[in-house]
mmCIF file of C-alpha atoms in Angstrom:
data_model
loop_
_atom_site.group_PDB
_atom_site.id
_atom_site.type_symbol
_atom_site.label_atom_id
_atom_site.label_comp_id
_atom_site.label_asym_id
_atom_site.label_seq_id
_atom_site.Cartn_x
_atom_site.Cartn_y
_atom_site.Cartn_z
ATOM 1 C CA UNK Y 1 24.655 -95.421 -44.061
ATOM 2 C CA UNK Y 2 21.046 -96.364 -43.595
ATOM 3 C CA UNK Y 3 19.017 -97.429 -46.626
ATOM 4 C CA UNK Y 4 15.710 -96.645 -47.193
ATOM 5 C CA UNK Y 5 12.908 -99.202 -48.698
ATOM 6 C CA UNK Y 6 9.935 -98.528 -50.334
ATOM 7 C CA UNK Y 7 6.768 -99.001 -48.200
ATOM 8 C CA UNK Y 8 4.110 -99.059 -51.152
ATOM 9 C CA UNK Y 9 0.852 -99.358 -48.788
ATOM 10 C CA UNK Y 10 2.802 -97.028 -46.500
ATOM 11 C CA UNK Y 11 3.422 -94.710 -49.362
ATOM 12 C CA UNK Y 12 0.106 -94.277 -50.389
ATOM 13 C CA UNK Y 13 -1.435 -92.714 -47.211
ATOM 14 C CA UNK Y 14 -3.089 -89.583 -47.692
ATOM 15 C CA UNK Y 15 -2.814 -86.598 -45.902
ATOM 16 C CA UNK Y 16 -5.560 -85.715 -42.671
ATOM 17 C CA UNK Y 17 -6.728 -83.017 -43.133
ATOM 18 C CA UNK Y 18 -6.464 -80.979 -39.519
ATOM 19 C CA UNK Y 19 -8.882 -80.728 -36.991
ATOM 20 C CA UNK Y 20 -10.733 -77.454 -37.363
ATOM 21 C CA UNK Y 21 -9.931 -74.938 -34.255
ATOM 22 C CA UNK Y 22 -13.244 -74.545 -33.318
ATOM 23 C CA UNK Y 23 -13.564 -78.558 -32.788
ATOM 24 C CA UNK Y 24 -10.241 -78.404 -31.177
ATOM 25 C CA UNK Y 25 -11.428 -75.752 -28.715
ATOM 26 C CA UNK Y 26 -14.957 -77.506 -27.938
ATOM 27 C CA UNK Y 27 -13.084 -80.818 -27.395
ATOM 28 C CA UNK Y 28 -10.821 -79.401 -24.866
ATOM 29 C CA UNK Y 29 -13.761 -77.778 -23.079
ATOM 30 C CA UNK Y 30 -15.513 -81.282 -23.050
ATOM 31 C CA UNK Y 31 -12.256 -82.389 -21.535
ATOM 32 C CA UNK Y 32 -11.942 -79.682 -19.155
ATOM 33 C CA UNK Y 33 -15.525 -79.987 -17.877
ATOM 34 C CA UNK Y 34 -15.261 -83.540 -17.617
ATOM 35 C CA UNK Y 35 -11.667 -83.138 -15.166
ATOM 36 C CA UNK Y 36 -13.448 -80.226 -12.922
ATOM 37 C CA UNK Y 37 -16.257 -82.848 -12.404
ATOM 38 C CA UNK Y 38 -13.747 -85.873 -11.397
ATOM 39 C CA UNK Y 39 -12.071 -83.215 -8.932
ATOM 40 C CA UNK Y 40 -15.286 -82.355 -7.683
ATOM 41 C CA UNK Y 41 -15.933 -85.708 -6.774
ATOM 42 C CA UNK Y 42 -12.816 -86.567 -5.870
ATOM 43 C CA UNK Y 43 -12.823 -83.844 -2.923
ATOM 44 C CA UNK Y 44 -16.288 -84.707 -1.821
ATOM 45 C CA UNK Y 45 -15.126 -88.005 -1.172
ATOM 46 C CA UNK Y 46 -12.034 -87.084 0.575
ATOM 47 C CA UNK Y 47 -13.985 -84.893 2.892
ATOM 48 C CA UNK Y 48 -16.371 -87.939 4.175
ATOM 49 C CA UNK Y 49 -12.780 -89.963 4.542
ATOM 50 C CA UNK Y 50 -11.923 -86.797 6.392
ATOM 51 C CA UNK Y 51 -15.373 -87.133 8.647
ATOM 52 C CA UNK Y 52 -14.849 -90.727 9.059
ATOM 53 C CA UNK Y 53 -10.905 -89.974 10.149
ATOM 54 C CA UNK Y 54 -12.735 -87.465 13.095
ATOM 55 C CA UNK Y 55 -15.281 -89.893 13.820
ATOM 56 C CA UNK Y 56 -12.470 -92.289 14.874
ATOM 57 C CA UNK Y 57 -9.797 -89.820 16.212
ATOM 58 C CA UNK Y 58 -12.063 -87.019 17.528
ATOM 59 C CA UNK Y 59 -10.672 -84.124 16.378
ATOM 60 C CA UNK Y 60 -10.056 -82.210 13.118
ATOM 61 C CA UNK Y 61 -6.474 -81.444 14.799
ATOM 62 C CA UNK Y 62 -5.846 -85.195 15.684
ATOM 63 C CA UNK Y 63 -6.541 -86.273 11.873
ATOM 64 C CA UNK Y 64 -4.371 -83.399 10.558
ATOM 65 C CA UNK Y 65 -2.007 -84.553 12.516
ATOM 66 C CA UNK Y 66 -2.218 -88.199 11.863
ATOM 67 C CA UNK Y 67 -1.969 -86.936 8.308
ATOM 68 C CA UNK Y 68 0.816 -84.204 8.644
ATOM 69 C CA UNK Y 69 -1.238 -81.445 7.901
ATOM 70 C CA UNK Y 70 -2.040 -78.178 9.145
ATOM 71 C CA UNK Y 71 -5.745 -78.371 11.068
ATOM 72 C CA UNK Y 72 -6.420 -75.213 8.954
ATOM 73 C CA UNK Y 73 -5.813 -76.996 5.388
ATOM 74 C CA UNK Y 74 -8.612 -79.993 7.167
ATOM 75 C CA UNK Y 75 -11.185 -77.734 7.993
ATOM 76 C CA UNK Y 76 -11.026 -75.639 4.778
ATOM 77 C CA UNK Y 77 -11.419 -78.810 2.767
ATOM 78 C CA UNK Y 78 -14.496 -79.840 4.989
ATOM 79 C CA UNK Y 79 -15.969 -76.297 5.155
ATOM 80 C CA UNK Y 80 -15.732 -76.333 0.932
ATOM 81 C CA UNK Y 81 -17.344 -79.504 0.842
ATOM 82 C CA UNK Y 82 -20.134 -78.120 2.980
ATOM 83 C CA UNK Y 83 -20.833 -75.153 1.196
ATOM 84 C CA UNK Y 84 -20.639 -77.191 -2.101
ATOM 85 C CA UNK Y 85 -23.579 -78.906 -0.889
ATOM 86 C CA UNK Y 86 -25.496 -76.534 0.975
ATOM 87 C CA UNK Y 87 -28.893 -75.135 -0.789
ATOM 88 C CA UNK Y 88 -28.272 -72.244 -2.825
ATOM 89 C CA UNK Y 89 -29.902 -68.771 -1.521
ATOM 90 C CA UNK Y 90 -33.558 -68.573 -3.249
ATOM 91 C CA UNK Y 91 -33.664 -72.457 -4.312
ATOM 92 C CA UNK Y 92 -37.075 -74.111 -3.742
ATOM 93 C CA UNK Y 93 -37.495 -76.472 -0.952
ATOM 94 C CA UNK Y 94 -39.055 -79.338 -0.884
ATOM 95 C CA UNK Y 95 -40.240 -78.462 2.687
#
């Protein structure tokens, strides 16, 4: 049978109060935000590694498959990135 000591300091630890919902909700969309901005990244910096990998092998179908990928999943990933970055229909130039 296990015996259980008294933990004074322990004992004397008041209850949190919770974290109201609305906090909990505004947090998570912080959170949320910040991921979507790491992927973002993340798959603008694949894409140059995928330009550098048809700089060196030639093709889009020689990196997919060096990579064992389908060409289409390569060029779809390239063709996002581009369209991430291309000027948005009506946005000033600086032309």
């Amino acid at each position: 049978m296990t015996v259980l000591h008294p933990t004074p300091l322990l004992d004397m630890v008041g209850v949190m109060e919770p974290k109201p919902w609305r906090d909990r909700v505004r947090d998570e969309e912080e959170l949320l935000a910040q991921l979507n901005r790491a992927a973002s990244e993340a798959a603008s910096r694949r894409a140059a590694a995928l330009r550098d990998g048809i700089a060196e092998l030639g093709t889009v179908a020689e990196v997919a498959r060096d990579l064992g990928r389908s060409w289409q999943a390569i060029d779809q990933a390239l063709k996002r990135d581009q369209r991430k970055k291309a000027p948005k229909p009506g946005a000033t130039t600086t032309e």
